PDB file of C-alpha atoms and ligand atoms in Angstrom:
ATOM      1  CA  UNK A   6     -17.068 -23.695 -45.110  1.00 71.00           C
ATOM      2  CA  UNK A   7     -15.199 -24.953 -41.619  1.00 79.00           C
ATOM      3  CA  UNK A   8     -16.392 -23.296 -38.341  1.00 88.00           C
ATOM      4  CA  UNK A   9     -13.139 -21.423 -36.380  1.00 94.00           C
ATOM      5  CA  UNK A  10     -12.168 -22.699 -33.390  1.00 94.00           C
ATOM      6  CA  UNK A  11     -13.244 -20.043 -31.407  1.00 95.00           C
ATOM      7  CA  UNK A  12     -16.773 -19.918 -32.767  1.00 96.00           C
ATOM      8  CA  UNK A  13     -16.373 -24.410 -31.754  1.00 96.00           C
ATOM      9  CA  UNK A  14     -14.816 -23.563 -28.476  1.00 96.00           C
ATOM     10  CA  UNK A  15     -17.495 -20.957 -27.569  1.00 97.00           C
ATOM     11  CA  UNK A  16     -20.384 -23.783 -28.243  1.00 97.00           C
ATOM     12  CA  UNK A  17     -18.188 -26.014 -26.062  1.00 97.00           C
ATOM     13  CA  UNK A  18     -17.934 -23.800 -23.132  1.00 97.00           C
ATOM     14  CA  UNK A  19     -21.846 -23.271 -23.355  1.00 97.00           C
ATOM     15  CA  UNK A  20     -22.512 -27.025 -23.416  1.00 97.00           C
ATOM     16  CA  UNK A  21     -19.650 -27.631 -20.617  1.00 96.00           C
ATOM     17  CA  UNK A  22     -21.602 -25.416 -17.985  1.00 97.00           C
ATOM     18  CA  UNK A  23     -24.886 -26.925 -19.105  1.00 96.00           C
ATOM     19  CA  UNK A  24     -23.522 -29.973 -18.413  1.00 96.00           C
ATOM     20  CA  UNK A  25     -22.515 -28.258 -14.721  1.00 96.00           C
ATOM     21  CA  UNK A  26     -25.479 -26.896 -14.253  1.00 96.00           C
ATOM     22  CA  UNK A  27     -27.389 -30.383 -14.794  1.00 96.00           C
ATOM     23  CA  UNK A  28     -24.953 -31.979 -12.186  1.00 96.00           C
ATOM     24  CA  UNK A  29     -23.577 -33.857 -14.760  1.00 96.00           C
ATOM     25  CA  UNK A  30     -19.504 -32.742 -14.919  1.00 95.00           C
ATOM     26  CA  UNK A  31     -19.518 -31.496 -11.253  1.00 94.00           C
ATOM     27  CA  UNK A  32     -16.077 -29.992 -10.278  1.00 92.00           C
ATOM     28  CA  UNK A  33     -13.161 -30.552 -13.147  1.00 91.00           C
ATOM     29  CA  UNK A  34     -14.842 -33.721 -14.154  1.00 92.00           C
ATOM     30  CA  UNK A  35     -16.373 -34.416 -17.687  1.00 94.00           C
ATOM     31  CA  UNK A  36     -14.682 -33.416 -20.882  1.00 95.00           C
ATOM     32  CA  UNK A  37     -15.915 -32.207 -24.451  1.00 97.00           C
ATOM     33  CA  UNK A  38     -14.832 -31.663 -27.905  1.00 98.00           C
ATOM     34  CA  UNK A  39     -16.124 -30.928 -31.520  1.00 98.00           C
ATOM     35  CA  UNK A  40     -14.316 -31.838 -34.821  1.00 98.00           C
ATOM     36  CA  UNK A  41     -13.620 -28.145 -36.453  1.00 97.00           C
ATOM     37  CA  UNK A  42     -12.379 -29.621 -39.597  1.00 95.00           C
ATOM     38  CA  UNK A  43     -11.963 -33.107 -40.745  1.00 92.00           C
ATOM     39  CA  UNK A  44      -9.098 -33.225 -43.404  1.00 91.00           C
ATOM     40  CA  UNK A  45      -6.720 -32.729 -41.619  1.00 94.00           C
ATOM     41  CA  UNK A  46      -8.459 -33.199 -38.406  1.00 96.00           C
ATOM     42  CA  UNK A  47      -8.664 -30.463 -36.111  1.00 97.00           C
ATOM     43  CA  UNK A  48     -10.459 -31.143 -33.074  1.00 97.00           C
ATOM     44  CA  UNK A  49     -11.383 -28.651 -30.044  1.00 97.00           C
ATOM     45  CA  UNK A  50     -11.324 -29.705 -26.837  1.00 97.00           C
ATOM     46  CA  UNK A  51     -10.927 -28.565 -23.333  1.00 97.00           C
ATOM     47  CA  UNK A  52      -8.266 -28.514 -21.000  1.00 95.00           C
ATOM     48  CA  UNK A  53      -7.644 -30.657 -18.019  1.00 92.00           C
ATOM     49  CA  UNK A  54      -8.335 -28.733 -14.509  1.00 91.00           C
ATOM     50  CA  UNK A  55     -10.883 -26.316 -15.737  1.00 93.00           C
ATOM     51  CA  UNK A  56     -13.893 -26.181 -13.174  1.00 94.00           C
ATOM     52  CA  UNK A  57     -16.640 -26.763 -15.750  1.00 94.00           C
ATOM     53  CA  UNK A  58     -19.292 -24.501 -14.044  1.00 95.00           C
ATOM     54  CA  UNK A  59     -16.311 -21.682 -14.977  1.00 95.00           C
ATOM     55  CA  UNK A  60     -15.710 -22.934 -18.376  1.00 95.00           C
ATOM     56  CA  UNK A  61     -14.995 -20.167 -20.949  1.00 96.00           C
ATOM     57  CA  UNK A  62     -13.664 -21.050 -24.477  1.00 96.00           C
ATOM     58  CA  UNK A  63     -10.158 -20.159 -23.725  1.00 96.00           C
ATOM     59  CA  UNK A  64     -10.079 -23.467 -21.744  1.00 96.00           C
ATOM     60  CA  UNK A  65     -10.508 -25.256 -24.698  1.00 97.00           C
ATOM     61  CA  UNK A  66      -7.762 -26.006 -27.397  1.00 97.00           C
ATOM     62  CA  UNK A  67      -7.310 -27.581 -30.670  1.00 97.00           C
ATOM     63  CA  UNK A  68      -5.852 -30.593 -31.402  1.00 97.00           C
ATOM     64  CA  UNK A  69      -4.311 -32.712 -34.221  1.00 97.00           C
ATOM     65  CA  UNK A  70      -5.281 -36.150 -34.964  1.00 96.00           C
ATOM     66  CA  UNK A  71      -2.001 -37.114 -32.563  1.00 95.00           C
ATOM     67  CA  UNK A  72      -3.449 -34.880 -29.888  1.00 95.00           C
ATOM     68  CA  UNK A  73      -0.785 -32.274 -30.068  1.00 96.00           C
ATOM     69  CA  UNK A  74      -2.156 -28.754 -29.632  1.00 96.00           C
ATOM     70  CA  UNK A  75      -2.253 -26.818 -32.482  1.00 96.00           C
ATOM     71  CA  UNK A  76      -3.816 -23.440 -31.068  1.00 95.00           C
ATOM     72  CA  UNK A  77      -4.309 -22.465 -27.657  1.00 94.00           C
ATOM     73  CA  UNK A  78      -3.019 -22.733 -24.119  1.00 92.00           C
ATOM     74  CA  UNK A  79      -3.165 -25.911 -21.273  1.00 91.00           C
ATOM     75  CA  UNK A  80      -3.230 -29.322 -21.235  1.00 92.00           C
ATOM     76  CA  UNK A  81      -5.783 -31.265 -23.522  1.00 92.00           C
ATOM     77  CA  UNK A  82      -7.848 -33.556 -21.109  1.00 85.00           C
ATOM     78  CA  UNK A  83      -6.239 -36.761 -19.939  1.00 82.00           C
ATOM     79  CA  UNK A  84      -8.895 -38.403 -21.988  1.00 91.00           C
ATOM     80  CA  UNK A  85      -8.335 -36.658 -25.544  1.00 95.00           C
ATOM     81  CA  UNK A  86      -7.110 -40.125 -26.897  1.00 95.00           C
ATOM     82  CA  UNK A  87     -10.995 -41.712 -26.029  1.00 95.00           C
ATOM     83  CA  UNK A  88     -12.414 -38.470 -28.001  1.00 97.00           C
ATOM     84  CA  UNK A  89      -9.863 -39.207 -31.009  1.00 96.00           C
ATOM     85  CA  UNK A  90     -11.255 -42.939 -30.968  1.00 95.00           C
ATOM     86  CA  UNK A  91     -14.732 -42.138 -30.986  1.00 96.00           C
ATOM     87  CA  UNK A  92     -13.936 -39.594 -33.796  1.00 96.00           C
ATOM     88  CA  UNK A  93     -12.026 -41.773 -35.548  1.00 94.00           C
ATOM     89  CA  UNK A  94     -14.476 -44.930 -35.500  1.00 93.00           C
ATOM     90  CA  UNK A  95     -17.613 -42.981 -35.614  1.00 93.00           C
ATOM     91  CA  UNK A  96     -17.075 -40.293 -37.602  1.00 92.00           C
ATOM     92  CA  UNK A  97     -18.441 -38.475 -35.004  1.00 96.00           C
ATOM     93  CA  UNK A  98     -18.709 -34.382 -34.839  1.00 97.00           C
ATOM     94  CA  UNK A  99     -18.638 -34.179 -31.599  1.00 98.00           C
ATOM     95  CA  UNK A 100     -18.177 -36.317 -28.082  1.00 98.00           C
ATOM     96  CA  UNK A 101     -19.467 -35.296 -25.247  1.00 98.00           C
ATOM     97  CA  UNK A 102     -18.643 -37.299 -21.478  1.00 97.00           C
ATOM     98  CA  UNK A 103     -20.271 -37.063 -18.533  1.00 97.00           C
ATOM     99  CA  UNK A 104     -19.508 -37.928 -14.949  1.00 96.00           C
ATOM    100  CA  UNK A 105     -23.451 -37.994 -13.446  1.00 96.00           C
ATOM    101  CA  UNK A 106     -24.347 -39.499 -10.446  1.00 95.00           C
ATOM    102  CA  UNK A 107     -26.816 -41.791 -12.240  1.00 95.00           C
ATOM    103  CA  UNK A 108     -24.490 -42.979 -14.711  1.00 95.00           C
ATOM    104  CA  UNK A 109     -21.505 -44.149 -12.099  1.00 94.00           C
ATOM    105  CA  UNK A 110     -24.499 -45.731 -10.225  1.00 92.00           C
ATOM    106  CA  UNK A 111     -25.743 -47.988 -13.603  1.00 93.00           C
ATOM    107  CA  UNK A 112     -22.234 -48.283 -14.682  1.00 93.00           C
ATOM    108  CA  UNK A 113     -21.852 -50.328 -11.467  1.00 90.00           C
ATOM    109  CA  UNK A 114     -25.152 -52.176 -11.791  1.00 83.00           C
ATOM    110  CA  UNK A 115     -24.486 -55.053 -14.133  1.00 82.00           C
ATOM    111  CA  UNK A 116     -21.801 -57.780 -13.932  1.00 77.00           C
ATOM    112  CA  UNK A 117     -22.647 -58.588 -17.730  1.00 79.00           C
ATOM    113  CA  UNK A 118     -20.689 -56.046 -19.140  1.00 89.00           C
ATOM    114  CA  UNK A 119     -23.606 -54.173 -20.773  1.00 94.00           C
ATOM    115  CA  UNK A 120     -26.561 -52.070 -19.820  1.00 94.00           C
ATOM    116  CA  UNK A 121     -29.509 -52.641 -21.567  1.00 94.00           C
ATOM    117  CA  UNK A 122     -32.562 -49.679 -21.757  1.00 94.00           C
ATOM    118  CA  UNK A 123     -36.170 -50.873 -23.219  1.00 94.00           C
ATOM    119  CA  UNK A 124     -39.524 -50.129 -23.417  1.00 95.00           C
ATOM    120  CA  UNK A 125     -39.014 -45.813 -22.845  1.00 95.00           C
ATOM    121  CA  UNK A 126     -40.601 -43.243 -25.435  1.00 95.00           C
ATOM    122  CA  UNK A 127     -37.354 -41.348 -24.679  1.00 94.00           C
ATOM    123  CA  UNK A 128     -35.467 -43.535 -26.551  1.00 95.00           C
ATOM    124  CA  UNK A 129     -36.572 -42.178 -29.811  1.00 95.00           C
ATOM    125  CA  UNK A 130     -34.692 -39.180 -29.352  1.00 93.00           C
ATOM    126  CA  UNK A 131     -31.333 -41.636 -30.451  1.00 93.00           C
ATOM    127  CA  UNK A 132     -30.317 -41.143 -33.735  1.00 92.00           C
ATOM    128  CA  UNK A 133     -32.073 -42.956 -35.915  1.00 93.00           C
ATOM    129  CA  UNK A 134     -34.400 -44.567 -33.089  1.00 94.00           C
ATOM    130  CA  UNK A 135     -38.490 -44.765 -34.219  1.00 92.00           C
ATOM    131  CA  UNK A 136     -40.051 -46.572 -31.469  1.00 94.00           C
ATOM    132  CA  UNK A 137     -40.086 -47.316 -27.783  1.00 94.00           C
ATOM    133  CA  UNK A 138     -39.655 -50.646 -28.915  1.00 93.00           C
ATOM    134  CA  UNK A 139     -35.873 -49.861 -29.393  1.00 93.00           C
ATOM    135  CA  UNK A 140     -33.570 -52.344 -27.672  1.00 94.00           C
ATOM    136  CA  UNK A 141     -30.425 -49.727 -26.105  1.00 95.00           C
ATOM    137  CA  UNK A 142     -27.300 -51.858 -25.281  1.00 95.00           C
ATOM    138  CA  UNK A 143     -24.552 -49.950 -23.867  1.00 96.00           C
ATOM    139  CA  UNK A 144     -20.951 -51.211 -23.530  1.00 96.00           C
ATOM    140  CA  UNK A 145     -19.407 -51.066 -20.393  1.00 96.00           C
ATOM    141  CA  UNK A 146     -15.886 -50.534 -19.890  1.00 94.00           C
ATOM    142  CA  UNK A 147     -13.460 -51.247 -17.309  1.00 93.00           C
ATOM    143  CA  UNK A 148     -12.311 -47.853 -15.671  1.00 94.00           C
ATOM    144  CA  UNK A 149      -8.092 -47.262 -15.978  1.00 94.00           C
ATOM    145  CA  UNK A 150      -6.014 -44.049 -15.507  1.00 92.00           C
ATOM    146  CA  UNK A 151      -4.333 -44.430 -18.819  1.00 92.00           C
ATOM    147  CA  UNK A 152      -6.854 -44.291 -21.816  1.00 90.00           C
ATOM    148  CA  UNK A 153      -3.630 -43.641 -24.166  1.00 89.00           C
ATOM    149  CA  UNK A 154      -2.866 -48.071 -23.770  1.00 90.00           C
ATOM    150  CA  UNK A 155      -6.976 -48.354 -23.660  1.00 91.00           C
ATOM    151  CA  UNK A 156      -7.617 -46.644 -26.346  1.00 91.00           C
ATOM    152  CA  UNK A 157      -7.263 -49.485 -29.334  1.00 92.00           C
ATOM    153  CA  UNK A 158     -10.020 -51.355 -26.409  1.00 93.00           C
ATOM    154  CA  UNK A 159     -12.397 -48.762 -27.139  1.00 93.00           C
ATOM    155  CA  UNK A 160     -11.799 -48.783 -30.753  1.00 94.00           C
ATOM    156  CA  UNK A 161     -13.011 -52.568 -30.883  1.00 95.00           C
ATOM    157  CA  UNK A 162     -15.743 -52.196 -28.550  1.00 94.00           C
ATOM    158  CA  UNK A 163     -17.413 -49.483 -30.972  1.00 94.00           C
ATOM    159  CA  UNK A 164     -16.713 -51.286 -33.584  1.00 93.00           C
ATOM    160  CA  UNK A 165     -18.113 -54.867 -31.675  1.00 93.00           C
ATOM    161  CA  UNK A 166     -21.333 -52.680 -30.806  1.00 94.00           C
ATOM    162  CA  UNK A 167     -21.764 -50.628 -34.138  1.00 94.00           C
ATOM    163  CA  UNK A 168     -25.729 -50.043 -32.835  1.00 94.00           C
ATOM    164  CA  UNK A 169     -24.387 -48.361 -29.030  1.00 96.00           C
ATOM    165  CA  UNK A 170     -25.179 -44.627 -29.024  1.00 97.00           C
ATOM    166  CA  UNK A 171     -23.035 -44.464 -26.259  1.00 97.00           C
ATOM    167  CA  UNK A 172     -20.940 -46.201 -23.711  1.00 97.00           C
ATOM    168  CA  UNK A 173     -20.637 -46.482 -19.774  1.00 97.00           C
ATOM    169  CA  UNK A 174     -16.841 -46.591 -18.081  1.00 96.00           C
ATOM    170  CA  UNK A 175     -17.222 -48.844 -14.408  1.00 95.00           C
ATOM    171  CA  UNK A 176     -17.637 -46.042 -11.718  1.00 94.00           C
ATOM    172  CA  UNK A 177     -16.463 -43.391 -13.567  1.00 96.00           C
ATOM    173  CA  UNK A 178     -19.947 -41.919 -15.862  1.00 96.00           C
ATOM    174  CA  UNK A 179     -21.333 -41.471 -19.589  1.00 97.00           C
ATOM    175  CA  UNK A 180     -19.600 -41.105 -23.139  1.00 97.00           C
ATOM    176  CA  UNK A 181     -21.780 -40.543 -26.463  1.00 98.00           C
ATOM    177  CA  UNK A 182     -21.670 -38.554 -29.217  1.00 97.00           C
ATOM    178  CA  UNK A 183     -23.174 -36.920 -32.529  1.00 97.00           C
ATOM    179  CA  UNK A 184     -22.746 -36.044 -35.758  1.00 96.00           C
ATOM    180  CA  UNK A 185     -22.895 -32.579 -34.476  1.00 96.00           C
ATOM    181  CA  UNK A 186     -22.609 -31.009 -31.681  1.00 96.00           C
ATOM    182  CA  UNK A 187     -26.412 -30.078 -31.409  1.00 96.00           C
ATOM    183  CA  UNK A 188     -26.852 -33.939 -31.987  1.00 96.00           C
ATOM    184  CA  UNK A 189     -25.096 -35.024 -29.307  1.00 97.00           C
ATOM    185  CA  UNK A 190     -25.960 -32.384 -26.875  1.00 96.00           C
ATOM    186  CA  UNK A 191     -29.584 -34.321 -27.107  1.00 96.00           C
ATOM    187  CA  UNK A 192     -27.999 -37.801 -26.657  1.00 96.00           C
ATOM    188  CA  UNK A 193     -26.545 -36.875 -23.406  1.00 96.00           C
ATOM    189  CA  UNK A 194     -29.916 -35.063 -22.859  1.00 97.00           C
ATOM    190  CA  UNK A 195     -31.830 -38.406 -23.358  1.00 97.00           C
ATOM    191  CA  UNK A 196     -29.346 -40.938 -22.072  1.00 98.00           C
ATOM    192  CA  UNK A 197     -28.814 -39.540 -18.782  1.00 97.00           C
ATOM    193  CA  UNK A 198     -32.917 -38.980 -18.550  1.00 97.00           C
ATOM    194  CA  UNK A 199     -33.184 -42.648 -19.240  1.00 97.00           C
ATOM    195  CA  UNK A 200     -30.305 -43.697 -16.567  1.00 96.00           C
ATOM    196  CA  UNK A 201     -32.226 -41.611 -14.028  1.00 95.00           C
ATOM    197  CA  UNK A 202     -35.389 -43.431 -14.176  1.00 95.00           C
ATOM    198  CA  UNK A 203     -33.736 -46.433 -14.774  1.00 92.00           C
ATOM    199  CA  UNK A 204     -31.936 -45.843 -11.449  1.00 91.00           C
ATOM    200  CA  UNK A 205     -34.582 -44.369  -9.425  1.00 91.00           C
ATOM    201  CA  UNK A 206     -37.275 -47.283 -10.138  1.00 89.00           C
ATOM    202  CA  UNK A 207     -34.612 -49.646  -9.187  1.00 82.00           C
ATOM    203  CA  UNK A 208     -33.866 -47.522  -5.966  1.00 75.00           C
ATOM    204  CA  UNK A 209     -37.569 -48.501  -5.596  1.00 64.00           C
ATOM    205  CA  UNK A 210     -37.471 -51.530  -5.928  1.00 63.00           C
ATOM    206  CA  UNK A 211     -34.661 -52.160  -3.316  1.00 56.00           C
ATOM    207  CA  UNK A 212     -37.133 -50.754  -0.452  1.00 49.00           C
ATOM    208  CA  UNK A 213     -39.308 -53.023  -1.207  1.00 38.00           C
TER     209      UNK A 213
HETATM  210 ZN1   ZN B  23     -14.377 -38.871 -17.293  1.00 87.66          ZN
END
């Protein structure tokens, strides 16, 4: 049986406030979504302009596959087309997007279009990863203010990197996803941990 929009909205609000408390989605930054129903697609997503520290279930609307609001009031996040693209390409049940300090710094750390993370035990927290020897390569895409126009490019990048557990937007933040909200939350925690480790290590190297 499908959950109700209200139930999923309550779970998204909890995760949004958690991300705010961790400093990953300060002010109105970041946005979060979860699939309520696959056919026809109904996606619960945060509305724009809401302080994530004060996020409540009534700040979340249900949209269809075209981004049209089906239930609730408010304007869906400006990045809703990205969430829909990820749900389509990855069959994701939930998509989480943060604007953390470390994801912002690391999104600018390499000029070659991707960030590679390898050798850390915490990589095993990512879906399907069983060893610290895993090599995680996160694509880095350029930032834009027009995600509707950029959505096809994101779908292409996701197709070209089928093994990636997320991607970074340069100077902006992280997108990750999971088969459900619990898995997406785990992945955001693992990736944010790894970003902080890499960022702090790099910081020490700069000081030498
Ligand atoms: Zn954003």
